[in-house]
Amino acid sequence: MSATNSDQSVTDDRVARIASSIRVIPDFPKPGIMFQDITTMLLDPVAFKDTIDLFVERYREKDISVVAGVEARGFIFGPPIALALGAKFVPIRKPNKLPGAVISEEYSLEYGTDKMEMHVGAVQTGERVLIIDDLIATGGTLAAAIKLLERVGANVVECACVIELADLKGRDHLGDKPVFVLVSST
Amino acid sequence: MSDGENNGSADRIKAIKSTLRVVPDFPKPGMLFLDITTLLLDPKAFKDTIDLFVERYKQKDISVVAGIEARGFMFGPAIALAIGAKFVPLRKPKKLPGEVISEKYVLEYGTDCLEMHVGAVERGERALVVDDLVATGGTLCAAMNLLERAGAMVVECACVVEVPDLKGRERLRLHGTPLYVLIESQFEPTS
């Protein structure tokens, strides 16, 4: 079903407001990096609500039973989406934060490695999963989250982020998994 | 009886409580950890948790919901969205990219620090602080100090669970801010 002109223009207005509510902070966390700060969008209740609505509209008919959010900014967007879809929310966390038995996935950083963890038993084989983070850069974090979920037999339907740093080509590093973003930044 | 049971919500509270799990020996041997991630796996219980907070706060002219990293992020935003308030994350040091104000607080061993962006909150705003759990109240007090330093008035602190005997409620009473919790934990380890 294609959007009518007026549907598309409503969506474009919402995305424009969201994009303009995001603040860029130069030289964070290091010199030369332009950091996309979504906290200013969270201060605009209309922009924040529109962000959640745009994701919910896309996924509501897709039988998603799990929304997995990557620590920590994925915890801000994932739960409201999960609640609206009637899905479980599963936090994917840094090491040693989750108290129960976990499975871990190591992934590469620019220097060294890090690990992400998920509780054993949180996701069942065959569940349809949406992975949420605020931003996709190199795709390293999302690729690791996809691996973690596939190891328990889940079906990762899509990854969804508010922002994409297009020049870093993160979407090419996710195998066959599609990524949906609201705002693409260069 | 905890606060949440007073207005006909007893069935919802009971169901929410049954989803929580106690994990022994975490983070250290001899300790008991109250895990809310199992609540998040039950869509009805999670929705009821948010609804109970929203019902309480929607008529209270709250313009800011501040959530404490990281489990406060799982509850605060949904409440903020439902009541039309801003969401302000209160974070560990060096996570927020812009200019921040910091508040140090005391742990069992050593100190920690909570930060908030300058400009997130304006003078005179009415704020709610949200976290999953209150134990000693140290983190909540640091959060309230940040908001008050920015000129906001903290109307209440809201948590899903209270761990009794750690005097968090008393600490907040001394600060002058009420505490609302849905569940008071009894710490019976689940099988």
XYZ file of C-alpha atoms in Angstrom:
377
model
C 0.000 0.000 0.000
C 1.611 3.258 -1.019
C 1.262 6.409 1.055
C -0.961 9.102 -0.349
C 0.615 12.489 -0.913
C -0.870 13.831 2.293
C 0.285 10.784 4.349
C 3.805 11.239 3.015
C 3.801 14.954 3.733
C 2.640 14.340 7.331
C 5.462 11.822 7.752
C 7.971 14.242 6.202
C 6.877 16.993 8.620
C 7.328 14.659 11.577
C 10.776 13.548 10.401
C 11.811 17.158 9.772
C 10.875 18.123 13.318
C 12.708 15.107 14.725
C 15.836 15.845 12.673
C 15.902 19.471 13.757
C 15.524 18.510 17.424
C 18.755 16.478 17.408
C 21.831 18.415 18.486
C 25.322 17.868 17.104
C 28.169 18.176 19.600
C 31.613 18.551 18.010
C 34.666 16.754 19.381
C 32.804 14.251 21.569
C 33.931 11.729 22.721
C 37.167 12.643 20.934
C 38.408 15.481 18.685
C 37.077 15.195 15.148
C 33.918 13.270 16.055
C 30.562 15.043 15.532
C 28.297 13.445 18.158
C 24.580 13.141 17.396
C 22.853 13.986 20.676
C 19.283 12.681 20.899
C 18.718 14.020 24.425
C 17.467 17.306 22.955
C 14.818 15.396 21.002
C 13.639 13.858 24.297
C 13.033 17.422 25.554
C 10.463 17.978 22.758
C 7.448 15.823 23.687
C 5.976 16.099 20.163
C 9.225 15.035 18.475
C 9.717 12.155 20.934
C 6.136 10.945 20.510
C 6.447 11.202 16.702
C 9.668 9.159 16.812
C 7.949 6.345 18.673
C 4.816 6.577 16.482
C 6.845 6.307 13.257
C 8.428 3.059 14.464
C 5.146 1.671 15.807
C 3.325 2.438 12.555
C 5.965 0.493 10.632
C 6.016 -2.579 12.903
C 2.485 -2.919 14.222
C 1.339 -5.430 11.588
C 4.592 -7.381 11.559
C 3.933 -9.855 14.435
C 6.905 -8.686 16.443
C 6.963 -10.423 19.834
C 10.307 -9.060 21.101
C 11.857 -5.602 21.053
C 15.532 -5.826 22.043
C 17.185 -2.556 23.075
C 20.935 -1.994 23.253
C 22.268 -0.332 26.395
C 21.818 2.468 27.210
C 20.102 4.731 24.673
C 18.258 1.749 23.181
C 16.541 1.537 26.577
C 14.954 4.952 25.970
C 13.278 4.064 22.652
C 12.760 0.302 22.916
C 10.297 0.070 25.828
C 7.710 2.566 24.484
C 7.790 0.728 21.139
C 7.437 -2.657 22.884
C 4.504 -1.387 24.953
C 2.685 -0.091 21.875
C 3.253 -3.341 19.975
C 2.323 -5.585 22.930
C 5.790 -7.144 22.712
C 8.324 -8.131 25.359
C 11.219 -5.748 26.005
C 14.626 -7.387 26.318
C 17.620 -5.290 27.407
C 20.965 -6.117 25.802
C 23.544 -4.991 28.322
C 27.222 -4.368 28.963
C 28.988 -7.148 30.905
C 28.128 -7.966 34.524
C 24.964 -5.851 34.696
C 22.348 -8.577 34.199
C 21.957 -10.630 37.386
C 20.810 -13.977 35.994
C 22.420 -16.502 33.661
C 23.462 -14.787 30.430
C 24.790 -15.477 26.969
C 27.552 -13.153 25.766
C 28.769 -11.955 22.396
C 32.144 -10.294 21.960
C 32.579 -7.593 19.342
C 35.337 -5.345 18.022
C 35.858 -1.720 18.884
C 38.240 0.689 17.195
C 40.765 -0.375 19.861
C 40.123 -3.689 21.564
C 36.863 -5.524 22.133
C 33.721 -5.257 24.231
C 30.976 -7.706 25.166
C 27.213 -7.589 25.203
C 24.923 -9.861 27.204
C 21.329 -11.064 27.235
C 19.479 -13.132 29.823
C 19.079 -16.819 29.056
C 15.382 -17.561 28.555
C 14.368 -14.010 27.636
C 13.803 -14.902 23.966
C 12.398 -18.186 22.631
C 13.360 -19.957 19.401
C 11.373 -18.620 16.471
C 10.307 -15.329 18.046
C 10.217 -12.353 15.670
C 12.539 -9.647 16.978
C 13.121 -5.954 16.354
C 16.478 -4.555 17.546
C 16.532 -0.895 18.592
C 19.376 1.537 19.168
C 19.483 5.340 18.925
C 22.084 5.363 16.158
C 23.905 3.115 13.670
C 27.518 4.055 12.929
C 29.865 1.223 11.850
C 27.202 -1.394 12.569
C 29.483 -3.302 14.953
C 27.111 -3.129 17.925
C 24.038 -4.086 15.897
C 25.904 -6.941 14.183
C 26.778 -8.353 17.603
C 23.185 -7.963 18.826
C 21.924 -9.808 15.733
C 24.362 -12.671 16.430
C 23.261 -12.880 20.062
C 19.604 -13.157 19.105
C 20.220 -15.629 16.302
C 22.181 -17.850 18.695
C 18.980 -18.396 20.677
C 17.060 -19.131 17.491
C 15.243 -15.823 17.137
C 14.267 -14.342 13.779
C 15.622 -10.796 13.595
C 13.107 -9.047 11.358
C 14.805 -5.639 11.242
C 17.085 -3.224 13.084
C 15.656 0.230 13.738
C 17.535 3.395 14.678
C 16.663 7.045 14.918
C 19.860 8.142 13.113
C 22.227 6.619 10.585
C 25.759 7.922 9.980
C 25.582 7.100 6.290
C 29.285 7.598 5.481
C 30.242 4.772 7.847
C 28.144 2.333 5.782
C 26.936 0.414 8.830
C 24.094 -1.118 6.884
C 26.610 -3.040 4.735
C 27.908 -4.823 7.835
C 24.649 -6.454 8.895
C 24.572 -9.318 6.411
C 21.066 -9.724 5.057
C 19.384 -7.847 7.900
C 17.622 -4.648 6.900
C 17.975 -1.408 8.849
C 15.269 1.228 9.089
C 16.240 4.748 10.134
C 14.334 8.000 10.470
C 17.199 10.443 9.889
C 20.275 9.907 7.740
C 23.251 12.091 8.569
C 26.538 12.547 6.739
C 0.676 -2.129 52.471
C 2.586 -0.255 49.760
C 1.270 2.957 48.227
C 0.116 1.323 45.025
C -2.470 -0.870 46.680
C -4.680 1.922 47.923
C -6.898 2.699 44.960
C -8.385 -0.551 43.642
C -5.237 -1.489 41.760
C -4.522 -4.435 44.006
C -4.972 -7.063 41.279
C -2.620 -5.300 38.899
C -0.010 -4.821 41.644
C -0.235 -8.475 42.649
C 0.319 -9.582 39.056
C 3.260 -7.204 38.625
C 4.847 -8.428 41.852
C 4.591 -12.039 40.682
C 6.728 -11.250 37.631
C 9.735 -10.007 39.639
C 12.541 -12.401 40.392
C 15.114 -12.458 43.166
C 18.601 -13.548 42.124
C 20.824 -14.700 45.007
C 24.532 -13.897 45.269
C 24.453 -10.978 42.853
C 26.416 -8.772 42.581
C 28.323 -10.459 45.426
C 27.927 -13.666 47.489
C 25.394 -13.271 50.283
C 23.473 -10.500 48.503
C 20.003 -10.762 46.963
C 19.238 -8.861 43.755
C 15.747 -7.862 42.723
C 15.511 -8.348 38.945
C 12.897 -6.343 37.022
C 13.839 -7.697 33.585
C 11.292 -10.504 34.034
C 8.578 -7.850 34.447
C 9.565 -6.446 31.036
C 8.960 -9.897 29.513
C 5.262 -9.721 30.482
C 3.607 -7.114 28.213
C 0.473 -6.838 30.339
C 2.393 -6.430 33.594
C 4.723 -3.880 31.985
C 1.781 -1.907 30.581
C 0.014 -2.009 33.967
C 3.187 -0.748 35.675
C 3.338 2.280 33.376
C -0.438 2.856 33.600
C -0.341 2.910 37.409
C 2.289 5.655 37.367
C 0.532 7.598 34.590
C -2.806 7.478 36.437
C -1.122 8.993 39.469
C 0.823 11.743 37.675
C -1.212 12.835 34.661
C -3.133 15.574 36.502
C -0.154 16.843 38.483
C 1.271 19.365 35.953
C 4.546 17.522 35.669
C 6.674 18.832 32.819
C 9.844 16.774 33.435
C 10.366 13.066 34.014
C 13.988 12.374 34.976
C 15.152 8.772 34.705
C 18.240 7.367 36.377
C 20.642 5.356 34.220
C 20.118 2.627 33.240
C 16.971 0.907 34.569
C 15.211 4.245 35.094
C 15.438 4.581 31.302
C 13.198 1.521 30.940
C 10.283 3.140 32.787
C 10.732 6.916 32.627
C 10.284 7.550 28.885
C 6.963 5.692 28.625
C 5.627 7.706 31.570
C 6.922 10.965 30.057
C 5.299 10.203 26.700
C 1.941 9.390 28.289
C 1.809 12.584 30.367
C 3.299 14.859 27.663
C 6.432 15.678 29.670
C 10.076 15.983 28.686
C 12.326 13.007 29.442
C 15.690 13.861 30.979
C 18.290 11.101 31.383
C 20.468 11.312 34.499
C 23.695 9.553 33.634
C 26.976 8.191 34.940
C 29.985 10.456 34.312
C 31.209 11.213 30.787
C 28.218 9.749 28.956
C 26.331 12.977 28.238
C 28.038 14.847 25.390
C 27.105 18.433 26.198
C 27.787 20.685 29.151
C 26.666 19.017 32.394
C 26.180 19.598 36.082
C 27.417 16.786 38.356
C 26.385 15.526 41.769
C 28.580 13.210 43.802
C 27.037 10.679 46.159
C 28.237 8.104 48.656
C 28.153 4.329 48.085
C 28.773 1.542 50.555
C 32.411 1.708 49.461
C 33.528 4.922 47.803
C 31.549 7.485 45.822
C 29.790 7.769 42.468
C 28.516 10.654 40.397
C 25.351 11.490 38.464
C 25.182 14.074 35.650
C 22.475 16.091 33.878
C 22.711 18.314 30.796
C 22.747 22.044 31.442
C 19.570 23.535 30.001
C 17.520 20.315 30.081
C 15.406 21.604 32.934
C 14.195 25.166 33.493
C 13.644 27.042 36.709
C 10.215 26.373 38.159
C 9.489 23.141 36.307
C 7.713 20.378 38.205
C 9.679 17.121 38.017
C 9.244 13.436 38.726
C 12.292 11.197 39.334
C 11.944 7.573 38.191
C 14.093 4.530 38.943
C 13.321 0.808 39.060
C 14.189 0.389 42.709
C 14.896 2.370 45.913
C 17.271 0.929 48.488
C 19.311 3.426 50.554
C 17.937 6.392 48.609
C 21.432 7.710 47.817
C 20.955 7.745 44.045
C 17.496 9.325 44.295
C 18.878 12.077 46.549
C 21.663 12.811 44.045
C 19.027 12.986 41.296
C 16.852 15.364 43.300
C 19.853 17.579 44.055
C 20.644 17.896 40.328
C 17.076 18.905 39.495
C 16.836 21.333 42.418
C 20.154 22.943 41.516
C 18.641 23.659 38.090
C 15.682 25.295 39.829
C 13.104 22.538 39.359
C 10.770 21.325 42.062
C 10.776 17.552 42.551
C 7.140 16.636 43.158
C 7.810 12.975 43.933
C 10.189 10.064 43.392
C 8.602 6.988 41.820
C 9.966 3.455 41.847
C 8.575 0.049 40.962
C 10.028 -1.608 44.072
C 11.197 -0.556 47.505
C 13.708 -2.615 49.422
C 12.691 -2.047 53.023
C 15.123 -1.846 55.956
C 17.630 0.124 53.883
C 15.987 3.375 54.991
C 15.471 4.904 51.561
C 12.034 6.179 52.479
C 13.407 7.833 55.623
C 16.215 9.448 53.642
C 13.732 10.943 51.203
C 11.523 12.117 54.055
C 14.527 13.992 55.455
C 15.078 15.537 52.022
C 11.454 16.626 52.048
C 10.238 14.732 48.991
C 7.569 12.015 48.977
C 8.278 8.531 47.636
C 5.761 6.410 45.737
C 6.374 2.712 45.084
C 4.173 -0.005 43.628
C 5.706 -2.923 45.507
C 7.514 -3.437 48.751
C 9.789 -6.423 48.344
C 9.781 -9.248 50.838
C 12.938 -10.843 49.507
C 11.760 -14.412 49.342
C 13.994 -15.990 46.682
C 11.973 -17.571 43.894
C 12.670 -21.243 43.126
